[in-house]
Amino acid sequence: MDEKFDCIVIGGGVAGLAAAMTLARNNMKFLLIERGEFAGSKNVSGGVLWGSDLAKLVPNYWEEEDGGWERFINHRRLTLMDEQSAFTLDFKSSHFNETPYNGVVVLRSKFDNWLSGKVQEAIDASDYAMDSFIATNIKVDEVLMENDKAVGIKTGEDEFHADSVIIAEGVNNLLTRQVGLQDKYVPADHMLTGIKEIIRFDQEVLEQKFQLNGLSGMSNEFVGWATDGIEGGGFLYTNRDTISLGLVLGIKDMREKKKSPHDVLNHFKTHPAIADIIKDGEVVEYSAHVVSSGDKRAMPKELYKDGILLAGESANLLMNAGKAIQGMDYAMRSGILAAETIVKAKEKGDFSSATLKEYRKVMDESYVMKDINGFQDAVHLLHTETMQQKVPNLICDFGRQFFSIKNEPTPKSKDMLKGAVKRHASFWELAKLGFKAGKSL
């Protein structure tokens, strides 16, 4: 352990593990450090891992009897809520049954631990089977710097040296700030609190409740009354025998309106549509953590410097433009690209920013930064009062009229819609919203 590593990866989450897997397969000598007892033990997030990068890291992962994922997604829902109603856009397709899956639901304590086992298998098959390590239960106190270049890490009284460091420490990016890549203070209006309950059911009951077949699963996002007037939204994901139910809430808005995440979650659970779903379920886990809002102004000044690359949530790589909450897929792709950049740096024998700036280039060319840059207007639009409150109320009002059958003459749908618009917004507001939505999406 006294010899220098090619790379030290800080953090055993999705980004760090994706980087480690890539390094191992390229016969790099590295050290992965995770502060938890095992990879995933400290991670309370979870949800859907979108895209096909998992299949690149673990080919045919879907064939494993006990893989690290819960269910694949073939059913999508977007629900707009007012106090008593829920209007849902529902899409289900057997096209999403094809492998590699479009998205899989994961519980991070299970998934990260499983993926770290795959990383260990890759290490064992590499040229550095005896020289690369996954070290858990270790907290990195400091990135060692010489002449503003990373040369290793310090943990307690111990120091470990390397040609490069990939920081994948997560959203509480203390080390990212220590090395000067992140401002000391990130405004609260760029950050959200994620709060979640894991609710258990008998597996057969859960599958009947959500019309699931085999390992098929559903994701459901919620906008409107769910957040009790706080900026944000709700989510529900089906696991094997549990559901993940929760909210992401604006930290600044909660503070100004003097509401707690727990109270808002309890409010969400009282809605008739949610109360029916969670009836007879048992809450087995409760967790909360900070996440980025997807506003790129929260991102660090840069993703690299001499000897250092940032990946995953340490770079605030997350986005919700209304279609899905994306974060884990961004983390996985950034971890892969960071490691590939380190491999090329070793080939050149140059770990300076002159070489590592290639990481910024490949990130900008990837779908991650193209989507973050391309959908910023959609991110901002989603968090406006019109989208958060007026539109859900208007749509639910129209839905109640449209689906009500009374023993009296039925108004035309256009008249129902006009009435709903007048009660909750204005045609001018909707025209502006439509223009902005068309431009941003």
GROMACS .gro file of C-alpha atoms in nm:
model
  441
    1MET     CA    1   0.000   0.000   0.000
    2ASP     CA    2   0.307   0.228   0.013
    3GLU     CA    3   0.332   0.237  -0.365
    4LYS     CA    4   0.158   0.506  -0.566
    5PHE     CA    5  -0.174   0.433  -0.737
    6ASP     CA    6  -0.271   0.541  -1.085
    7CYS     CA    7  -0.594   0.674  -0.939
    8ILE     CA    8  -0.780   0.707  -0.609
    9VAL     CA    9  -1.160   0.711  -0.638
   10ILE     CA   10  -1.338   0.879  -0.347
   11GLY     CA   11  -1.690   0.746  -0.298
   12GLY     CA   12  -1.852   0.407  -0.355
   13GLY     CA   13  -2.176   0.533  -0.509
   14VAL     CA   14  -2.285   0.486  -0.869
   15ALA     CA   15  -2.030   0.733  -1.010
   16GLY     CA   16  -1.738   0.595  -0.809
   17LEU     CA   17  -1.822   0.232  -0.882
   18ALA     CA   18  -1.867   0.302  -1.254
   19ALA     CA   19  -1.525   0.470  -1.255
   20ALA     CA   20  -1.368   0.181  -1.061
   21MET     CA   21  -1.515  -0.081  -1.295
   22THR     CA   22  -1.376   0.107  -1.596
   23LEU     CA   23  -1.033   0.143  -1.435
   24ALA     CA   24  -1.020  -0.226  -1.344
   25ARG     CA   25  -1.108  -0.335  -1.696
   26ASN     CA   26  -0.831  -0.114  -1.831
   27ASN     CA   27  -0.571  -0.270  -1.598
   28MET     CA   28  -0.525   0.041  -1.387
   29LYS     CA   29  -0.391   0.028  -1.034
   30PHE     CA   30  -0.642   0.209  -0.815
   31LEU     CA   31  -0.790   0.250  -0.470
   32LEU     CA   32  -1.163   0.303  -0.417
   33ILE     CA   33  -1.247   0.450  -0.077
   34GLU     CA   34  -1.598   0.437   0.069
   35ARG     CA   35  -1.683   0.587   0.408
   36GLY     CA   36  -1.966   0.341   0.476
   37GLU     CA   37  -1.940  -0.011   0.611
   38PHE     CA   38  -2.008  -0.129   0.256
   39ALA     CA   39  -2.085   0.047  -0.072
   40GLY     CA   40  -2.438   0.181  -0.043
   41SER     CA   41  -2.464   0.160   0.335
   42LYS     CA   42  -2.467   0.541   0.363
   43ASN     CA   43  -2.676   0.604   0.053
   44VAL     CA   44  -3.044   0.670   0.117
   45SER     CA   45  -3.136   0.779  -0.236
   46GLY     CA   46  -3.287   0.550  -0.495
   47GLY     CA   47  -3.535   0.542  -0.775
   48VAL     CA   48  -3.489   0.463  -1.142
   49LEU     CA   49  -3.154   0.410  -1.311
   50TRP     CA   50  -3.230   0.506  -1.671
   51GLY     CA   51  -3.051   0.404  -1.989
   52SER     CA   52  -2.821   0.125  -2.101
   53ASP     CA   53  -2.490   0.209  -1.930
   54LEU     CA   54  -2.550  -0.057  -1.666
   55ALA     CA   55  -2.547  -0.318  -1.945
   56LYS     CA   56  -2.205  -0.188  -2.051
   57LEU     CA   57  -2.069  -0.232  -1.699
   58VAL     CA   58  -2.245  -0.561  -1.624
   59PRO     CA   59  -2.340  -0.732  -1.952
   60ASN     CA   60  -2.661  -0.936  -1.929
   61TYR     CA   61  -2.724  -0.816  -1.573
   62TRP     CA   62  -3.093  -0.902  -1.625
   63GLU     CA   63  -3.007  -1.272  -1.643
   64GLU     CA   64  -2.881  -1.283  -1.285
   65GLU     CA   65  -3.120  -1.451  -1.046
   66ASP     CA   66  -3.046  -1.205  -0.767
   67GLY     CA   67  -2.919  -0.889  -0.939
   68GLY     CA   68  -2.893  -0.559  -0.759
   69TRP     CA   69  -3.204  -0.409  -0.917
   70GLU     CA   70  -3.568  -0.439  -0.815
   71ARG     CA   71  -3.787  -0.414  -1.126
   72PHE     CA   72  -3.765  -0.288  -1.483
   73ILE     CA   73  -3.988   0.001  -1.585
   74ASN     CA   74  -4.248  -0.058  -1.855
   75HIS     CA   75  -4.519   0.165  -1.708
   76ARG     CA   76  -4.489   0.544  -1.671
   77ARG     CA   77  -4.729   0.786  -1.506
   78LEU     CA   78  -4.739   1.162  -1.458
   79THR     CA   79  -5.008   1.276  -1.213
   80LEU     CA   80  -5.139   1.630  -1.158
   81MET     CA   81  -5.316   1.681  -0.826
   82ASP     CA   82  -5.552   1.919  -0.654
   83GLU     CA   83  -5.693   1.864  -0.306
   84GLN     CA   84  -5.942   1.592  -0.399
   85SER     CA   85  -5.852   1.480  -0.750
   86ALA     CA   86  -5.570   1.328  -0.952
   87PHE     CA   87  -5.547   1.352  -1.332
   88THR     CA   88  -5.291   1.106  -1.470
   89LEU     CA   89  -5.112   1.075  -1.801
   90ASP     CA   90  -5.054   0.700  -1.827
   91PHE     CA   91  -4.826   0.515  -2.068
   92LYS     CA   92  -4.744   0.144  -2.076
   93SER     CA   93  -4.564  -0.044  -2.353
   94SER     CA   94  -4.435  -0.396  -2.404
   95HIS     CA   95  -4.154  -0.229  -2.601
   96PHE     CA   96  -3.999  -0.153  -2.261
   97ASN     CA   97  -3.989  -0.526  -2.180
   98GLU     CA   98  -3.693  -0.563  -2.417
   99THR     CA   99  -3.339  -0.592  -2.283
  100PRO     CA  100  -3.130  -0.403  -2.201
  101TYR     CA  101  -3.408  -0.235  -2.010
  102ASN     CA  102  -3.486   0.134  -2.057
  103GLY     CA  103  -3.485   0.179  -1.680
  104VAL     CA  104  -3.458  -0.029  -1.363
  105VAL     CA  105  -3.572   0.058  -1.012
  106VAL     CA  106  -3.298   0.032  -0.750
  107LEU     CA  107  -3.264   0.054  -0.374
  108ARG     CA  108  -2.916   0.196  -0.335
  109SER     CA  109  -2.800   0.002  -0.029
  110LYS     CA  110  -2.864  -0.319  -0.222
  111PHE     CA  111  -2.766  -0.200  -0.569
  112ASP     CA  112  -2.437  -0.031  -0.476
  113ASN     CA  113  -2.329  -0.330  -0.271
  114TRP     CA  114  -2.407  -0.564  -0.563
  115LEU     CA  115  -2.222  -0.340  -0.809
  116SER     CA  116  -1.918  -0.322  -0.580
  117GLY     CA  117  -1.908  -0.702  -0.594
  118LYS     CA  118  -1.893  -0.677  -0.973
  119VAL     CA  119  -1.609  -0.426  -0.941
  120GLN     CA  120  -1.421  -0.672  -0.719
  121GLU     CA  121  -1.466  -0.940  -0.984
  122ALA     CA  122  -1.317  -0.701  -1.241
  123ILE     CA  123  -1.025  -0.629  -1.008
  124ASP     CA  124  -0.963  -1.002  -0.960
  125ALA     CA  125  -0.952  -1.048  -1.338
  126SER     CA  126  -0.712  -0.756  -1.393
  127ASP     CA  127  -0.333  -0.739  -1.396
  128TYR     CA  128  -0.344  -0.562  -1.059
  129ALA     CA  129  -0.557  -0.812  -0.869
  130MET     CA  130  -0.323  -0.786  -0.570
  131ASP     CA  131  -0.261  -0.413  -0.596
  132SER     CA  132  -0.604  -0.254  -0.647
  133PHE     CA  133  -0.845  -0.231  -0.355
  134ILE     CA  134  -1.194  -0.140  -0.242
  135ALA     CA  135  -1.149   0.005   0.107
  136THR     CA  136  -1.463   0.064   0.316
  137ASN     CA  137  -1.529   0.228   0.652
  138ILE     CA  138  -1.274   0.499   0.571
  139LYS     CA  139  -1.343   0.872   0.566
  140VAL     CA  140  -1.125   1.089   0.345
  141ASP     CA  141  -1.034   1.403   0.539
  142GLU     CA  142  -0.838   1.581   0.271
  143VAL     CA  143  -0.717   1.564  -0.087
  144LEU     CA  144  -0.340   1.611  -0.072
  145MET     CA  145  -0.227   1.898  -0.294
  146GLU     CA  146   0.120   2.000  -0.409
  147ASN     CA  147   0.154   2.311  -0.623
  148ASP     CA  148  -0.225   2.304  -0.668
  149LYS     CA  149  -0.214   1.949  -0.807
  150ALA     CA  150  -0.371   1.644  -0.643
  151VAL     CA  151  -0.113   1.389  -0.531
  152GLY     CA  152  -0.326   1.166  -0.307
  153ILE     CA  153  -0.554   1.167  -0.005
  154LYS     CA  154  -0.528   1.183   0.373
  155THR     CA  155  -0.743   0.978   0.608
  156GLY     CA  156  -0.671   1.015   0.976
  157GLU     CA  157  -0.295   0.982   1.014
  158ASP     CA  158  -0.256   0.785   0.692
  159GLU     CA  159  -0.171   0.916   0.348
  160PHE     CA  160  -0.215   0.740   0.014
  161HIS     CA  161  -0.058   0.875  -0.301
  162ALA     CA  162  -0.174   0.864  -0.662
  163ASP     CA  163  -0.125   1.027  -0.998
  164SER     CA  164  -0.491   1.127  -1.004
  165VAL     CA  165  -0.804   1.151  -0.792
  166ILE     CA  166  -1.166   1.110  -0.901
  167ILE     CA  167  -1.395   1.280  -0.650
  168ALA     CA  168  -1.735   1.109  -0.641
  169GLU     CA  169  -1.825   1.199  -0.284
  170GLY     CA  170  -2.187   1.294  -0.347
  171VAL     CA  171  -2.381   1.616  -0.303
  172ASN     CA  172  -2.219   1.706   0.032
  173ASN     CA  173  -1.910   1.800  -0.164
  174LEU     CA  174  -1.668   1.908   0.106
  175LEU     CA  175  -1.363   1.780  -0.080
  176THR     CA  176  -1.476   1.945  -0.402
  177ARG     CA  177  -1.474   2.272  -0.211
  178GLN     CA  178  -1.144   2.196  -0.042
  179VAL     CA  179  -0.967   2.163  -0.378
  180GLY     CA  180  -1.121   2.489  -0.500
  181LEU     CA  181  -1.363   2.360  -0.764
  182GLN     CA  182  -1.686   2.449  -0.581
  183ASP     CA  183  -1.785   2.774  -0.417
  184LYS     CA  184  -1.790   2.761  -0.039
  185TYR     CA  185  -2.161   2.843  -0.042
  186VAL     CA  186  -2.430   2.714  -0.281
  187PRO     CA  187  -2.756   2.919  -0.265
  188ALA     CA  188  -3.045   2.726  -0.109
  189ASP     CA  189  -3.271   2.803  -0.406
  190HIS     CA  190  -3.049   2.572  -0.615
  191MET     CA  191  -3.094   2.277  -0.378
  192LEU     CA  192  -3.379   2.047  -0.276
  193THR     CA  193  -3.450   1.804   0.006
  194GLY     CA  194  -3.547   1.454  -0.096
  195ILE     CA  195  -3.762   1.266   0.157
  196LYS     CA  196  -3.874   0.907   0.113
  197GLU     CA  197  -4.053   0.620   0.283
  198ILE     CA  198  -4.015   0.255   0.189
  199ILE     CA  199  -4.355   0.087   0.236
  200ARG     CA  200  -4.379  -0.292   0.235
  201PHE     CA  201  -4.662  -0.509   0.102
  202ASP     CA  202  -4.704  -0.878   0.037
  203GLN     CA  203  -4.544  -0.915  -0.306
  204GLU     CA  204  -4.855  -1.065  -0.463
  205VAL     CA  205  -5.067  -0.780  -0.323
  206LEU     CA  206  -4.822  -0.522  -0.460
  207GLU     CA  207  -4.823  -0.682  -0.805
  208GLN     CA  208  -5.203  -0.690  -0.813
  209LYS     CA  209  -5.227  -0.333  -0.685
  210PHE     CA  210  -5.007  -0.198  -0.965
  211GLN     CA  211  -5.091  -0.459  -1.234
  212LEU     CA  212  -4.733  -0.585  -1.251
  213ASN     CA  213  -4.629  -0.897  -1.438
  214GLY     CA  214  -4.313  -1.079  -1.333
  215LEU     CA  215  -4.045  -0.816  -1.266
  216SER     CA  216  -4.217  -0.536  -1.455
  217GLY     CA  217  -4.249  -0.211  -1.262
  218MET     CA  218  -4.396   0.138  -1.261
  219SER     CA  219  -4.271   0.490  -1.199
  220ASN     CA  220  -4.508   0.773  -1.113
  221GLU     CA  221  -4.426   1.143  -1.076
  222PHE     CA  222  -4.664   1.390  -0.907
  223VAL     CA  223  -4.711   1.766  -0.948
  224GLY     CA  224  -4.943   2.001  -0.760
  225TRP     CA  225  -5.118   1.953  -0.425
  226ALA     CA  226  -4.870   1.678  -0.330
  227THR     CA  227  -4.614   1.932  -0.205
  228ASP     CA  228  -4.857   2.149  -0.002
  229GLY     CA  229  -4.763   2.466  -0.187
  230ILE     CA  230  -4.387   2.403  -0.167
  231GLU     CA  231  -4.175   2.407  -0.481
  232GLY     CA  232  -4.107   2.047  -0.584
  233GLY     CA  233  -4.283   1.725  -0.673
  234GLY     CA  234  -4.357   1.369  -0.569
  235PHE     CA  235  -4.260   1.022  -0.684
  236LEU     CA  236  -4.357   0.657  -0.645
  237TYR     CA  237  -4.151   0.359  -0.762
  238THR     CA  238  -4.239  -0.010  -0.732
  239ASN     CA  239  -3.971  -0.237  -0.584
  240ARG     CA  240  -3.991  -0.617  -0.543
  241ASP     CA  241  -4.218  -0.617  -0.237
  242THR     CA  242  -4.210  -0.249  -0.140
  243ILE     CA  243  -4.276   0.092  -0.291
  244SER     CA  244  -4.058   0.402  -0.263
  245LEU     CA  245  -4.286   0.699  -0.196
  246GLY     CA  246  -4.154   1.048  -0.147
  247LEU     CA  247  -4.104   1.411  -0.239
  248VAL     CA  248  -3.833   1.649  -0.351
  249LEU     CA  249  -3.886   1.991  -0.193
  250GLY     CA  250  -3.724   2.332  -0.235
  251ILE     CA  251  -3.510   2.408   0.070
  252LYS     CA  252  -3.551   2.786   0.042
  253ASP     CA  253  -3.927   2.762  -0.013
  254MET     CA  254  -3.972   2.530   0.287
  255ARG     CA  255  -3.774   2.764   0.508
  256GLU     CA  256  -3.970   3.070   0.400
  257LYS     CA  257  -4.306   2.893   0.445
  258LYS     CA  258  -4.196   2.735   0.775
  259LYS     CA  259  -4.282   2.377   0.679
  260SER     CA  260  -4.089   2.058   0.748
  261PRO     CA  261  -4.027   1.777   0.495
  262HIS     CA  262  -4.191   1.525   0.728
  263ASP     CA  263  -4.510   1.730   0.758
  264VAL     CA  264  -4.532   1.779   0.381
  265LEU     CA  265  -4.484   1.405   0.324
  266ASN     CA  266  -4.764   1.326   0.570
  267HIS     CA  267  -4.980   1.579   0.384
  268PHE     CA  268  -4.904   1.399   0.055
  269LYS     CA  269  -5.002   1.064   0.205
  270THR     CA  270  -5.351   1.194   0.298
  271HIS     CA  271  -5.450   1.256  -0.063
  272PRO     CA  272  -5.725   1.009  -0.165
  273ALA     CA  273  -5.520   0.874  -0.456
  274ILE     CA  274  -5.220   0.806  -0.230
  275ALA     CA  275  -5.416   0.692   0.075
  276ASP     CA  276  -5.578   0.418  -0.136
  277ILE     CA  277  -5.238   0.304  -0.264
  278ILE     CA  278  -5.060   0.281   0.072
  279LYS     CA  279  -5.351   0.127   0.264
  280ASP     CA  280  -5.236  -0.181   0.461
  281GLY     CA  281  -4.872  -0.112   0.379
  282GLU     CA  282  -4.600  -0.111   0.646
  283VAL     CA  283  -4.345   0.171   0.658
  284VAL     CA  284  -4.008  -0.003   0.700
  285GLU     CA  285  -3.767   0.280   0.620
  286TYR     CA  286  -3.760   0.660   0.633
  287SER     CA  287  -3.482   0.877   0.492
  288ALA     CA  288  -3.401   1.227   0.372
  289HIS     CA  289  -3.109   1.382   0.186
  290VAL     CA  290  -3.012   1.690  -0.014
  291VAL     CA  291  -3.022   1.686  -0.395
  292SER     CA  292  -2.956   1.941  -0.665
  293SER     CA  293  -3.251   2.115  -0.828
  294GLY     CA  294  -3.102   2.059  -1.173
  295ASP     CA  295  -3.016   2.426  -1.207
  296LYS     CA  296  -2.670   2.428  -1.364
  297ARG     CA  297  -2.581   2.739  -1.165
  298ALA     CA  298  -2.529   2.498  -0.875
  299MET     CA  299  -2.258   2.311  -1.065
  300PRO     CA  300  -1.891   2.356  -0.970
  301LYS     CA  301  -1.678   2.611  -1.154
  302GLU     CA  302  -1.513   2.331  -1.350
  303LEU     CA  303  -1.509   1.950  -1.359
  304TYR     CA  304  -1.130   1.914  -1.358
  305LYS     CA  305  -0.799   2.056  -1.248
  306ASP     CA  306  -0.447   1.916  -1.221
  307GLY     CA  307  -0.484   1.555  -1.109
  308ILE     CA  308  -0.855   1.584  -1.025
  309LEU     CA  309  -1.186   1.496  -1.194
  310LEU     CA  310  -1.539   1.534  -1.052
  311ALA     CA  311  -1.815   1.281  -1.117
  312GLY     CA  312  -2.177   1.232  -1.018
  313GLU     CA  313  -2.345   1.439  -0.751
  314SER     CA  314  -2.018   1.601  -0.647
  315ALA     CA  315  -2.062   1.791  -0.975
  316ASN     CA  316  -2.438   1.839  -0.909
  317LEU     CA  317  -2.525   1.635  -1.217
  318LEU     CA  318  -2.902   1.598  -1.186
  319MET     CA  319  -3.205   1.711  -1.384
  320ASN     CA  320  -3.582   1.697  -1.375
  321ALA     CA  321  -3.736   1.863  -1.679
  322GLY     CA  322  -4.077   1.705  -1.618
  323LYS     CA  323  -4.025   1.369  -1.790
  324ALA     CA  324  -3.818   1.192  -1.525
  325ILE     CA  325  -3.582   1.254  -1.236
  326GLN     CA  326  -3.236   1.180  -1.375
  327GLY     CA  327  -2.931   1.155  -1.156
  328MET     CA  328  -2.802   0.801  -1.127
  329ASP     CA  329  -2.766   0.764  -1.503
  330TYR     CA  330  -2.570   1.092  -1.513
  331ALA     CA  331  -2.351   0.965  -1.229
  332MET     CA  332  -2.281   0.636  -1.407
  333ARG     CA  333  -2.193   0.800  -1.740
  334SER     CA  334  -1.972   1.064  -1.575
  335GLY     CA  335  -1.789   0.794  -1.375
  336ILE     CA  336  -1.720   0.596  -1.692
  337LEU     CA  337  -1.599   0.905  -1.881
  338ALA     CA  338  -1.381   1.020  -1.590
  339ALA     CA  339  -1.209   0.681  -1.571
  340GLU     CA  340  -1.158   0.666  -1.947
  341THR     CA  341  -0.991   1.008  -1.927
  342ILE     CA  342  -0.756   0.881  -1.654
  343VAL     CA  343  -0.667   0.578  -1.869
  344LYS     CA  344  -0.569   0.809  -2.155
  345ALA     CA  345  -0.375   1.032  -1.914
  346LYS     CA  346  -0.170   0.733  -1.801
  347GLU     CA  347  -0.095   0.641  -2.161
  348LYS     CA  348   0.039   0.994  -2.213
  349GLY     CA  349   0.212   1.003  -1.875
  350ASP     CA  350   0.046   1.338  -1.808
  351PHE     CA  351  -0.219   1.392  -1.540
  352SER     CA  352  -0.219   1.770  -1.562
  353SER     CA  353  -0.523   1.978  -1.651
  354ALA     CA  354  -0.385   2.004  -2.005
  355THR     CA  355  -0.474   1.635  -2.046
  356LEU     CA  356  -0.765   1.609  -1.804
  357LYS     CA  357  -0.955   1.890  -1.976
  358GLU     CA  358  -1.048   1.618  -2.226
  359TYR     CA  359  -1.298   1.505  -1.961
  360ARG     CA  360  -1.483   1.834  -1.994
  361LYS     CA  361  -1.491   1.790  -2.371
  362VAL     CA  362  -1.634   1.438  -2.362
  363MET     CA  363  -1.882   1.537  -2.093
  364ASP     CA  364  -2.003   1.830  -2.306
  365GLU     CA  365  -2.039   1.592  -2.600
  366SER     CA  366  -2.232   1.338  -2.392
  367TYR     CA  367  -2.608   1.333  -2.343
  368VAL     CA  368  -2.554   1.443  -1.981
  369MET     CA  369  -2.436   1.797  -2.047
  370LYS     CA  370  -2.634   1.828  -2.369
  371ASP     CA  371  -2.953   1.762  -2.173
  372ILE     CA  372  -2.852   1.979  -1.876
  373ASN     CA  373  -2.768   2.268  -2.109
  374GLY     CA  374  -3.056   2.209  -2.348
  375PHE     CA  375  -3.336   2.179  -2.091
  376GLN     CA  376  -3.250   2.451  -1.838
  377ASP     CA  377  -3.556   2.652  -1.943
  378ALA     CA  378  -3.772   2.344  -1.880
  379VAL     CA  379  -3.619   2.300  -1.534
  380HIS     CA  380  -3.699   2.661  -1.447
  381LEU     CA  381  -4.049   2.638  -1.599
  382LEU     CA  382  -4.132   2.328  -1.395
  383HIS     CA  383  -4.061   2.518  -1.073
  384THR     CA  384  -4.289   2.816  -1.148
  385GLU     CA  385  -4.611   2.872  -0.953
  386THR     CA  386  -4.814   2.830  -1.273
  387MET     CA  387  -4.682   2.478  -1.334
  388GLN     CA  388  -4.672   2.381  -0.967
  389GLN     CA  389  -5.021   2.493  -0.869
  390LYS     CA  390  -5.237   2.661  -1.134
  391VAL     CA  391  -5.203   2.400  -1.408
  392PRO     CA  392  -5.271   2.097  -1.180
  393ASN     CA  393  -5.576   2.273  -1.030
  394LEU     CA  394  -5.704   2.368  -1.374
  395ILE     CA  395  -5.658   2.018  -1.520
  396CYS     CA  396  -5.823   1.849  -1.221
  397ASP     CA  397  -6.115   2.096  -1.236
  398PHE     CA  398  -6.165   2.015  -1.604
  399GLY     CA  399  -6.135   1.642  -1.532
  400ARG     CA  400  -6.407   1.653  -1.267
  401GLN     CA  401  -6.644   1.824  -1.510
  402PHE     CA  402  -6.556   1.604  -1.806
  403PHE     CA  403  -6.601   1.274  -1.621
  404SER     CA  404  -6.912   1.375  -1.424
  405ILE     CA  405  -7.240   1.241  -1.560
  406LYS     CA  406  -7.544   1.432  -1.435
  407ASN     CA  407  -7.916   1.424  -1.515
  408GLU     CA  408  -7.895   1.761  -1.688
  409PRO     CA  409  -7.764   1.899  -2.019
  410THR     CA  410  -7.389   1.840  -2.054
  411PRO     CA  411  -7.174   2.141  -2.152
  412LYS     CA  412  -6.937   2.112  -2.444
  413SER     CA  413  -6.580   2.025  -2.350
  414LYS     CA  414  -6.454   2.364  -2.474
  415ASP     CA  415  -6.692   2.540  -2.235
  416MET     CA  416  -6.577   2.319  -1.947
  417LEU     CA  417  -6.217   2.409  -2.027
  418LYS     CA  418  -6.296   2.781  -2.052
  419GLY     CA  419  -6.462   2.772  -1.711
  420ALA     CA  420  -6.168   2.589  -1.554
  421VAL     CA  421  -5.923   2.838  -1.701
  422LYS     CA  422  -6.119   3.135  -1.567
  423ARG     CA  423  -6.136   2.983  -1.218
  424HIS     CA  424  -5.764   2.904  -1.188
  425ALA     CA  425  -5.562   3.113  -1.432
  426SER     CA  426  -5.611   3.315  -1.749
  427PHE     CA  427  -5.585   3.244  -2.118
  428TRP     CA  428  -5.293   3.486  -2.135
  429GLU     CA  429  -5.106   3.290  -1.867
  430LEU     CA  430  -5.167   2.965  -2.053
  431ALA     CA  431  -5.058   3.120  -2.382
  432LYS     CA  432  -4.732   3.233  -2.224
  433LEU     CA  433  -4.688   2.894  -2.062
  434GLY     CA  434  -4.751   2.714  -2.391
  435PHE     CA  435  -4.498   2.933  -2.570
  436LYS     CA  436  -4.235   2.877  -2.301
  437ALA     CA  437  -4.305   2.504  -2.286
  438GLY     CA  438  -4.281   2.467  -2.661
  439LYS     CA  439  -3.951   2.653  -2.662
  440SER     CA  440  -3.801   2.476  -2.362
  441LEU     CA  441  -3.909   2.118  -2.440
   0.00000   0.00000   0.00000
